[in-house]
Structures are given as structure tokens and as C-alpha cells.
Short mmCIF file of C-alpha atoms in Angstrom, two decimals:
data_model
loop_
_atom_site.label_atom_id
_atom_site.label_comp_id
_atom_site.label_asym_id
_atom_site.label_seq_id
_atom_site.Cartn_x
_atom_site.Cartn_y
_atom_site.Cartn_z
CA MET A 1 9.49 -33.13 -1.65
CA GLU A 2 6.14 -34.04 -0.16
CA ILE A 3 4.02 -31.10 1.01
CA LEU A 4 2.07 -31.72 4.21
CA TYR A 5 -1.24 -30.03 5.00
CA PHE A 6 -3.28 -29.72 8.17
CA ASN A 7 -6.48 -31.75 8.25
CA TYR A 8 -8.90 -28.93 9.00
CA ALA A 9 -11.82 -31.35 9.33
CA ARG A 10 -10.45 -32.74 12.61
CA PRO A 11 -11.66 -30.87 15.73
CA GLU A 12 -8.37 -31.38 17.56
CA VAL A 13 -6.43 -29.77 14.70
CA LYS A 14 -8.73 -26.74 14.60
CA SER A 15 -8.57 -26.45 18.41
CA PHE A 16 -4.76 -26.57 18.37
CA LEU A 17 -4.44 -23.86 15.71
CA ILE A 18 -7.04 -21.48 17.17
CA SER A 19 -5.69 -21.98 20.71
CA ASN A 20 -2.23 -21.13 19.43
CA ALA A 21 -3.53 -17.84 17.99
CA LEU A 22 -5.33 -16.94 21.21
CA PHE A 23 -2.20 -17.75 23.24
CA TRP A 24 -0.13 -15.13 21.40
CA LEU A 25 -2.87 -12.56 21.83
CA ASP A 26 -3.39 -13.33 25.51
CA ARG A 27 0.17 -13.76 26.72
CA TYR A 28 2.12 -11.48 24.39
CA HIS A 29 -0.54 -8.84 23.67
CA VAL A 30 0.12 -8.62 19.93
CA ASP A 31 -2.03 -6.15 18.01
CA GLY A 32 -2.80 -8.38 15.07
CA LEU A 33 -2.23 -11.70 13.35
CA ARG A 34 -1.26 -12.25 9.73
CA VAL A 35 -2.27 -15.66 8.42
CA ASP A 36 0.38 -16.70 5.92
CA ALA A 37 -0.20 -18.54 2.63
CA VAL A 38 -4.01 -18.44 2.80
CA THR A 39 -4.15 -19.45 -0.86
CA SER A 40 -2.56 -22.80 -0.02
CA ILE A 41 -4.98 -23.28 2.87
CA LEU A 42 -8.12 -22.61 0.81
CA HIS A 43 -7.29 -24.48 -2.41
CA LEU A 44 -7.15 -28.25 -2.63
CA ASP A 45 -5.09 -28.11 -5.82
CA TYR A 46 -2.47 -25.62 -4.59
CA SER A 47 0.99 -26.80 -5.76
CA ARG A 48 -0.48 -30.13 -6.77
CA ASN A 49 -0.60 -31.67 -10.21
CA GLU A 50 -3.62 -33.27 -11.81
CA GLY A 51 -4.42 -36.53 -10.07
CA GLU A 52 -2.77 -35.44 -6.79
CA TRP A 53 -5.87 -33.91 -5.27
CA GLU A 54 -9.58 -34.70 -4.92
CA PRO A 55 -12.39 -32.19 -5.56
CA ASN A 56 -14.74 -31.20 -2.76
CA VAL A 57 -18.30 -32.56 -2.54
CA PHE A 58 -19.44 -29.94 -5.05
CA GLY A 59 -16.69 -30.81 -7.55
CA GLY A 60 -14.69 -27.65 -6.88
CA ASN A 61 -11.14 -26.95 -5.70
CA VAL A 62 -12.01 -25.07 -2.51
CA ASN A 63 -11.11 -26.81 0.76
CA LEU A 64 -14.47 -26.38 2.49
CA GLU A 65 -13.17 -27.56 5.87
CA ALA A 66 -10.31 -25.03 5.69
CA GLU A 67 -12.78 -22.31 4.73
CA LYS A 68 -14.86 -23.13 7.83
CA PHE A 69 -11.70 -23.21 9.96
CA LEU A 70 -10.72 -19.69 8.90
CA GLN A 71 -14.23 -18.44 9.69
CA ASP A 72 -14.07 -20.08 13.13
CA PHE A 73 -10.58 -18.64 13.66
CA ASN A 74 -11.77 -15.11 12.94
CA LEU A 75 -14.87 -15.53 15.08
CA ALA A 76 -12.80 -16.76 18.03
CA VAL A 77 -10.20 -14.02 17.76
CA HIS A 78 -12.69 -11.18 17.40
CA GLU A 79 -14.89 -12.47 20.21
CA ALA A 80 -12.02 -12.79 22.66
CA PHE A 81 -10.06 -9.71 21.49
CA PRO A 82 -12.37 -7.25 19.70
CA ASP A 83 -9.61 -4.69 19.07
CA VAL A 84 -7.21 -7.15 17.40
CA ILE A 85 -6.97 -7.24 13.59
CA THR A 86 -6.55 -10.32 11.40
CA ILE A 87 -4.90 -10.12 8.00
CA ALA A 88 -4.94 -12.62 5.17
CA GLU A 89 -1.82 -13.02 3.04
CA GLU A 90 -3.56 -14.37 -0.06
CA SER A 91 -2.36 -14.24 -3.63
CA SER A 92 -5.44 -15.33 -5.61
CA ASP A 93 -8.78 -13.58 -6.02
CA PHE A 94 -10.64 -15.75 -3.52
CA PRO A 95 -13.91 -13.89 -2.90
CA LYS A 96 -15.08 -12.16 0.28
CA LEU A 97 -11.99 -12.70 2.41
CA THR A 98 -12.65 -9.49 4.30
CA HIS A 99 -16.45 -9.64 4.23
CA PRO A 100 -18.46 -10.48 7.35
CA ILE A 101 -19.10 -14.15 8.01
CA SER A 102 -22.79 -13.37 8.25
CA GLU A 103 -22.62 -12.35 4.58
CA GLY A 104 -20.79 -15.47 3.48
CA GLY A 105 -17.33 -13.96 3.97
CA ILE A 106 -14.26 -15.33 5.75
CA GLY A 107 -14.15 -12.55 8.33
CA PHE A 108 -10.61 -11.17 8.02
CA ASP A 109 -10.20 -7.46 8.80
CA MET A 110 -7.80 -6.89 5.89
CA LYS A 111 -6.11 -8.57 2.96
CA TRP A 112 -2.42 -8.17 2.08
CA MET A 113 -2.46 -6.21 -1.25
CA MET A 114 0.21 -8.27 -2.98
CA GLY A 115 -0.72 -7.16 -6.47
CA TRP A 116 -0.21 -3.51 -5.50
CA MET A 117 3.14 -4.29 -3.94
CA HIS A 118 4.49 -6.17 -6.97
CA ASP A 119 3.20 -3.60 -9.49
CA THR A 120 4.46 -0.61 -7.53
CA LEU A 121 7.97 -1.91 -6.95
CA ASN A 122 8.15 -3.07 -10.55
CA TYR A 123 7.27 0.47 -11.70
CA PHE A 124 9.75 2.27 -9.48
CA LYS A 125 12.59 -0.04 -10.54
CA LYS A 126 12.19 1.10 -14.13
CA ASP A 127 14.21 3.84 -15.79
CA PRO A 128 11.87 6.87 -16.12
CA VAL A 129 12.49 6.80 -19.89
CA TYR A 130 10.43 3.58 -20.05
CA ARG A 131 7.79 4.38 -17.42
CA LYS A 132 5.43 5.82 -20.00
CA TYR A 133 4.94 2.29 -21.32
CA HIS A 134 3.93 1.01 -17.90
CA GLN A 135 1.45 3.62 -16.62
CA ASP A 136 -1.03 0.83 -15.90
CA LEU A 137 1.18 -0.59 -13.13
CA LEU A 138 0.02 2.30 -10.93
CA THR A 139 -3.52 2.65 -12.24
CA PHE A 140 -4.62 -1.02 -12.49
CA THR A 141 -5.19 -1.46 -8.74
CA SER A 142 -8.03 1.06 -8.89
CA LEU A 143 -10.07 -1.54 -10.79
CA TYR A 144 -10.19 -3.88 -7.80
CA MET A 145 -9.03 -1.99 -4.71
CA PHE A 146 -12.54 -1.82 -3.23
CA ASN A 147 -13.42 -5.50 -3.69
CA GLU A 148 -11.77 -6.22 -0.32
CA LYS A 149 -10.41 -4.24 2.61
CA TYR A 150 -6.78 -4.02 1.56
CA MET A 151 -3.57 -3.35 3.42
CA MET A 152 -0.76 -1.87 1.33
CA ALA A 153 2.25 -3.70 2.73
CA LEU A 154 5.93 -3.17 2.10
CA SER A 155 6.94 -5.91 4.53
CA HIS A 156 9.91 -8.00 5.56
CA ASP A 157 9.28 -10.24 2.57
CA GLU A 158 10.50 -7.49 0.22
CA VAL A 159 13.85 -6.85 1.97
CA VAL A 160 15.27 -10.33 2.48
CA HIS A 161 16.71 -13.31 0.57
CA GLY A 162 18.67 -11.32 -2.01
CA LYS A 163 15.81 -8.99 -2.96
CA SER A 164 17.74 -5.94 -1.63
CA SER A 165 16.45 -3.09 0.52
CA LEU A 166 13.78 -0.74 -0.73
CA ILE A 167 16.21 2.10 -1.42
CA TYR A 168 18.27 -0.12 -3.70
CA LYS A 169 15.19 -1.22 -5.61
CA MET A 170 14.76 2.38 -6.78
CA ASN A 171 16.11 3.54 -10.12
CA GLY A 172 18.87 6.11 -10.66
CA ASP A 173 21.76 7.66 -8.77
CA GLU A 174 21.64 8.30 -5.04
CA TRP A 175 19.61 11.51 -5.29
CA GLN A 176 17.13 9.90 -7.69
CA LYS A 177 16.80 6.77 -5.53
CA PHE A 178 15.80 8.86 -2.53
CA ALA A 179 13.47 11.02 -4.62
CA ASN A 180 11.82 7.92 -6.06
CA LEU A 181 11.43 6.41 -2.59
CA ARG A 182 9.84 9.58 -1.22
CA ALA A 183 7.44 9.65 -4.16
CA LEU A 184 6.60 5.96 -3.65
CA TYR A 185 5.84 6.54 0.05
CA LEU A 186 3.63 9.55 -0.76
CA TYR A 187 1.78 7.46 -3.35
CA MET A 188 1.35 4.68 -0.79
CA PHE A 189 0.13 6.91 2.04
CA THR A 190 -2.39 8.76 -0.17
CA ASN A 191 -4.02 5.71 -1.74
CA PRO A 192 -7.03 3.96 -0.17
CA GLY A 193 -6.34 1.06 2.14
CA THR A 194 -4.26 0.82 5.31
CA LYS A 195 -0.43 0.95 5.28
CA LEU A 196 2.41 -1.18 6.52
CA LEU A 197 6.08 -0.18 6.23
CA PHE A 198 8.71 -2.58 7.54
CA MET A 199 11.14 -1.29 10.15
CA GLY A 200 14.22 0.42 8.73
CA SER A 201 12.48 1.39 5.50
CA GLU A 202 11.48 4.72 7.04
CA PHE A 203 15.13 5.85 6.95
CA ALA A 204 16.27 3.84 3.90
CA GLN A 205 18.07 0.94 5.52
CA THR A 206 20.69 -0.07 2.95
CA ASN A 207 21.29 -3.64 4.04
CA GLU A 208 18.68 -6.35 3.81
CA TRP A 209 16.93 -7.14 7.07
CA ASN A 210 18.87 -9.53 9.26
CA PHE A 211 16.97 -10.88 12.27
CA GLU A 212 20.24 -11.62 14.01
CA SER A 213 21.33 -7.99 14.20
CA GLN A 214 19.90 -4.56 14.86
CA LEU A 215 18.88 -2.05 12.23
CA ASP A 216 21.50 0.27 10.72
CA TRP A 217 20.68 3.17 13.00
CA HIS A 218 24.07 4.73 12.27
CA LEU A 219 22.71 5.76 8.85
CA LEU A 220 20.79 8.54 10.63
CA GLU A 221 24.14 10.31 11.00
CA TYR A 222 23.85 11.08 7.25
CA PRO A 223 21.45 13.92 6.33
CA ILE A 224 19.78 12.12 3.40
CA HIS A 225 18.67 9.24 5.62
CA ARG A 226 17.55 11.51 8.44
CA GLN A 227 15.60 13.67 5.97
CA LEU A 228 13.74 10.60 4.65
CA GLN A 229 12.82 9.67 8.23
CA ASP A 230 11.48 13.20 8.73
CA PHE A 231 9.43 12.84 5.55
CA VAL A 232 7.85 9.58 6.74
CA LYS A 233 7.08 11.21 10.09
CA ASP A 234 5.25 14.03 8.30
CA LEU A 235 3.38 11.51 6.14
CA ASN A 236 2.21 9.73 9.25
CA ILE A 237 1.06 13.00 10.79
CA LEU A 238 -0.92 13.84 7.66
CA TYR A 239 -2.40 10.34 7.54
CA LYS A 240 -3.64 10.77 11.09
CA THR A 241 -4.83 14.39 10.87
CA GLU A 242 -6.23 14.66 7.32
CA SER A 243 -9.63 12.98 7.32
CA ALA A 244 -9.51 12.52 3.53
CA LEU A 245 -6.75 9.97 4.01
CA HIS A 246 -8.74 7.72 6.32
CA ASP A 247 -12.47 8.52 6.27
CA PHE A 248 -13.10 6.21 3.28
CA ASN A 249 -10.16 3.82 3.40
CA PHE A 250 -12.17 0.95 1.96
CA ASP A 251 -14.86 2.88 0.11
CA LYS A 252 -14.90 4.01 -3.51
CA ASN A 253 -16.48 7.30 -2.42
CA GLY A 254 -13.09 8.37 -1.04
CA PHE A 255 -11.12 8.18 -4.29
CA GLU A 256 -11.39 9.74 -7.75
CA TRP A 257 -9.01 9.90 -10.67
CA VAL A 258 -8.41 13.36 -12.14
CA SER A 259 -5.89 12.05 -14.66
CA GLY A 260 -4.24 8.65 -14.92
CA GLU A 261 -3.78 8.66 -18.69
CA ASP A 262 -0.83 11.04 -19.24
CA SER A 263 1.72 8.30 -19.76
CA ASN A 264 3.95 10.52 -21.93
CA HIS A 265 4.74 12.64 -18.88
CA SER A 266 4.33 9.88 -16.25
CA VAL A 267 1.96 12.13 -14.32
CA PHE A 268 -0.78 10.81 -12.01
CA ILE A 269 -3.46 13.01 -10.39
CA TYR A 270 -6.20 11.86 -8.06
CA LEU A 271 -8.50 13.12 -5.31
CA ARG A 272 -8.95 11.80 -1.79
CA LYS A 273 -12.29 12.73 -0.26
CA ALA A 274 -13.49 13.13 3.29
CA LYS A 275 -16.93 13.06 4.88
CA ASN A 276 -16.58 16.85 5.05
CA GLN A 277 -16.11 17.91 1.44
CA ALA A 278 -14.05 20.93 2.49
CA ASN A 279 -11.25 18.57 3.60
CA GLN A 280 -10.69 17.19 0.10
CA LEU A 281 -7.09 16.53 -0.99
CA MET A 282 -5.52 16.33 -4.43
CA VAL A 283 -2.37 14.28 -5.10
CA ILE A 284 -0.04 14.95 -8.03
CA LEU A 285 2.82 12.64 -8.94
CA ASN A 286 5.50 13.51 -11.47
CA LEU A 287 7.56 10.35 -11.88
CA THR A 288 10.08 11.69 -14.39
CA PRO A 289 13.40 13.39 -13.48
CA ASN A 290 12.24 16.57 -15.25
CA SER A 291 10.37 19.49 -13.73
CA MET A 292 7.55 20.80 -15.89
CA ASP A 293 4.79 23.38 -15.99
CA TYR A 294 1.46 21.56 -15.88
CA GLN A 295 -2.23 22.43 -16.09
CA ILE A 296 -4.71 20.49 -13.95
CA GLY A 297 -8.49 20.44 -14.11
CA VAL A 298 -10.36 21.10 -10.87
CA ASP A 299 -13.93 21.69 -9.77
CA TRP A 300 -12.79 23.99 -6.93
CA GLU A 301 -10.66 27.05 -7.63
CA PHE A 302 -8.52 27.44 -4.52
CA TRP A 303 -5.88 25.01 -3.32
CA GLU A 304 -2.67 25.07 -1.27
CA ILE A 305 0.25 22.65 -1.11
CA ILE A 306 0.50 20.97 2.30
CA LEU A 307 3.28 18.48 1.46
CA ASN A 308 5.99 18.45 -1.21
CA SER A 309 8.31 15.45 -1.34
CA ASP A 310 10.82 17.61 -3.25
CA ASP A 311 11.19 20.06 -0.35
CA LYS A 312 14.84 20.73 0.55
CA LYS A 313 14.19 19.70 4.14
CA TYR A 314 13.53 16.19 2.84
CA GLY A 315 16.57 16.15 0.56
CA GLY A 316 14.76 17.35 -2.54
CA SER A 317 15.77 19.92 -5.14
CA GLY A 318 13.70 22.60 -3.41
CA ILE A 319 11.43 23.62 -6.26
CA ILE A 320 8.49 25.54 -4.73
CA PRO A 321 5.47 25.23 -7.00
CA ASN A 322 3.15 28.22 -7.08
CA VAL A 323 -0.49 27.19 -7.57
CA ASN A 324 -1.99 29.61 -10.08
CA LYS A 325 -5.54 29.71 -11.37
CA VAL A 326 -5.80 29.87 -15.17
CA GLU A 327 -8.53 32.39 -15.95
CA ASN A 328 -11.49 31.41 -18.13
CA ASN A 329 -10.16 27.96 -18.84
CA LYS A 330 -11.59 24.50 -18.43
CA CYS A 331 -9.27 21.48 -18.25
CA MET A 332 -9.61 17.70 -18.07
CA GLY A 333 -13.37 18.03 -18.33
CA ARG A 334 -13.59 20.18 -15.20
CA ASN A 335 -14.78 23.74 -14.67
CA PHE A 336 -11.47 25.34 -13.67
CA ALA A 337 -7.77 24.96 -14.38
CA LEU A 338 -4.71 25.34 -12.17
CA GLU A 339 -1.14 25.68 -13.38
CA LEU A 340 1.90 24.82 -11.33
CA ARG A 341 5.44 23.64 -11.81
CA LEU A 342 5.86 19.96 -10.95
CA PRO A 343 9.20 19.13 -9.27
CA PRO A 344 11.17 16.11 -10.57
CA LEU A 345 10.47 12.64 -9.22
CA SER A 346 8.05 14.06 -6.73
CA GLY A 347 4.66 13.92 -5.10
CA LEU A 348 2.56 16.91 -4.06
CA ILE A 349 -0.42 16.92 -1.71
CA LEU A 350 -2.81 19.88 -2.14
CA LYS A 351 -5.73 20.78 0.07
CA ARG A 352 -8.81 22.81 -0.74
CA ILE A 353 -8.87 26.32 0.66
CA ILE A 354 -12.36 27.12 1.90
#
């Protein structure tokens, strides 16, 4: 099958495409535009064999006319609609997609974080027995997450075409699936970058998305689905009200690993930082089905739990961890140590007590 591409060097083609984008913003008042398949737009050799494409004037594989088109597209959109966001769905490591055009960038506001999505879903599909061999699936993104302004997206693409709904991607029995999904959402909401959760996923839609029918709202008659919806509501409230979760969304100063190496226990611990240091948060993930007593190194002695995905009101087991200071003990290279019981398949958010 022959693949057809727009000729981005022609003014009438660029005008048609940019006018189309502005039409949707003007007439339908959409909040943002995602440009699909940006990799295929920017690369001359995308899905083409040797001999089926010609290099650009510099001998490279970048479509220079397409690159200029995307810059012009972003300039036009942001000039006409300053509050609208543009998002690039791009699967390669093309540089500076979300950097300003004045700095040689393409000018998108955000980039779809496809690597994060694939790695995260791959991890949560695994039996917890084997997760210790795949710790890097959740730590690897920290190596590149600040190269661009990323959006963590669990979109329609993940719940169609035989891929199954998010709840059925999770490992284990029904209780474990919901516990895993709550932990995944907590991990998502507490990582740097913006968030996108496709409709229905907030209450664990069981069927794949079908554009010809409505969502399975009847599932909210069942407590476990309603409790997940309540959990996502509370995550959204925290995301809005806790400055540590949004002050430095695209800045390395807002994130710090405490421990990402304890693969034997599948435990992950990291800090989210705010402009006001007193608003610092600590996130603890226990991604095994076993509760355990655990010591954590901290540089501040006093913390309180502000969200527990294992809370009974969310459908969890109801383990209430007490945060205890371990006297005269350093841990993980830090000045103080805390001990608490980690609930199974759970995420905890702790906040500094001033």
C-alpha cells in the first residue's frame, strides 16, 4: 500500500492545514490540539525502505519543510489563541519539540510521553513475583523526563482495538487489579509532567471504549468502581492544592529519588518539591501484595500521611501506617529514619509537618 504525505513546501498545503486547526479552535472552542504521528511528519525515511526517500539538502533524514510547517503551526495557534495548548504525539527522540522557536525548538507546549506509558503498563501487567526484575521500567523515565515538557497520557489509544480496558491490564484477582490501578494512578499523579486520563478510566470502565455508545456508567452502582472514582477525585484535588505536585512540573528541581533501587521489595520512594520547601511531599510505592515494615531515610523528621491508596474508603485493605521516627539512626544516606508499615499494592503520599 502506497503511503501518501503532505507536501509541506507548498504554501497552499500549509495554509489549508493551519486554517483547519484555527477553525476548530475558533468555532468549537477546543482547549488544545494533539498533532498525531509527528514522527512520520518530521522524518523523510519514516516507513520507507532504502532507495524510497531522498535526503534533505544537508544529507539528513529530517523533513526541513515539515519542521518549518510545525513551527508556523505553533506560532499561528499561540498568536491567535494564547491559552490553547498544542501537544506532539511523537515516538522518537527528535530534539527540542517543546522548546521555544526562538531557541531552535518546534514550539509545542507538551509532548506525549509514550515511553512512560508503555513502560508503566508493561510493569503493572506483570505478576508481582517478577516485578523485581523490571524495576527499571518505573525508574528509567527519570533519565530523560526533563528533556522535554511531557504529558503522561493514558489515552483512548490504550483502551481500543483489542488492547482491553485499563482495569483488565492490571495483574491479579479483582481486588489486586483495583489495588494495582489505584497505585498506578497515584504514581502517575505524583510524577513530574502533566496528566491525561481517558474518560471512563476514572471508575474502571471494563469494556473497551466504543465511540458509538456511552460509557458504562452503571458500573458506579458497584462500590469498588465508585470507590476508585472517589480516589481519582481526591488525587485531582491534591494535584490542584499541593504546590509540590505542580510548581516544578517540567523542572528537575521538583523531583528527587530517595530510593529506586530496592527491587527485591519492589519499593519506590521519591520526593516532590515546591517553591516553598515546607510543602515538600514524599511518595512511597509498595508494588507487592505483601505488607511490610520499612525504614526510610529522610532529611526532615516529621511527616504525616495525606493520601493512602489502601484506605478502606477506596476499596483497600485498610492498613493504617503509623509514621514513627527511629531514634539515633541514619538511613539511605540521610540524617534521620522513619519506620512505617507499607500496605500491599499501594501508594502513600506524605507531607512534611512544619
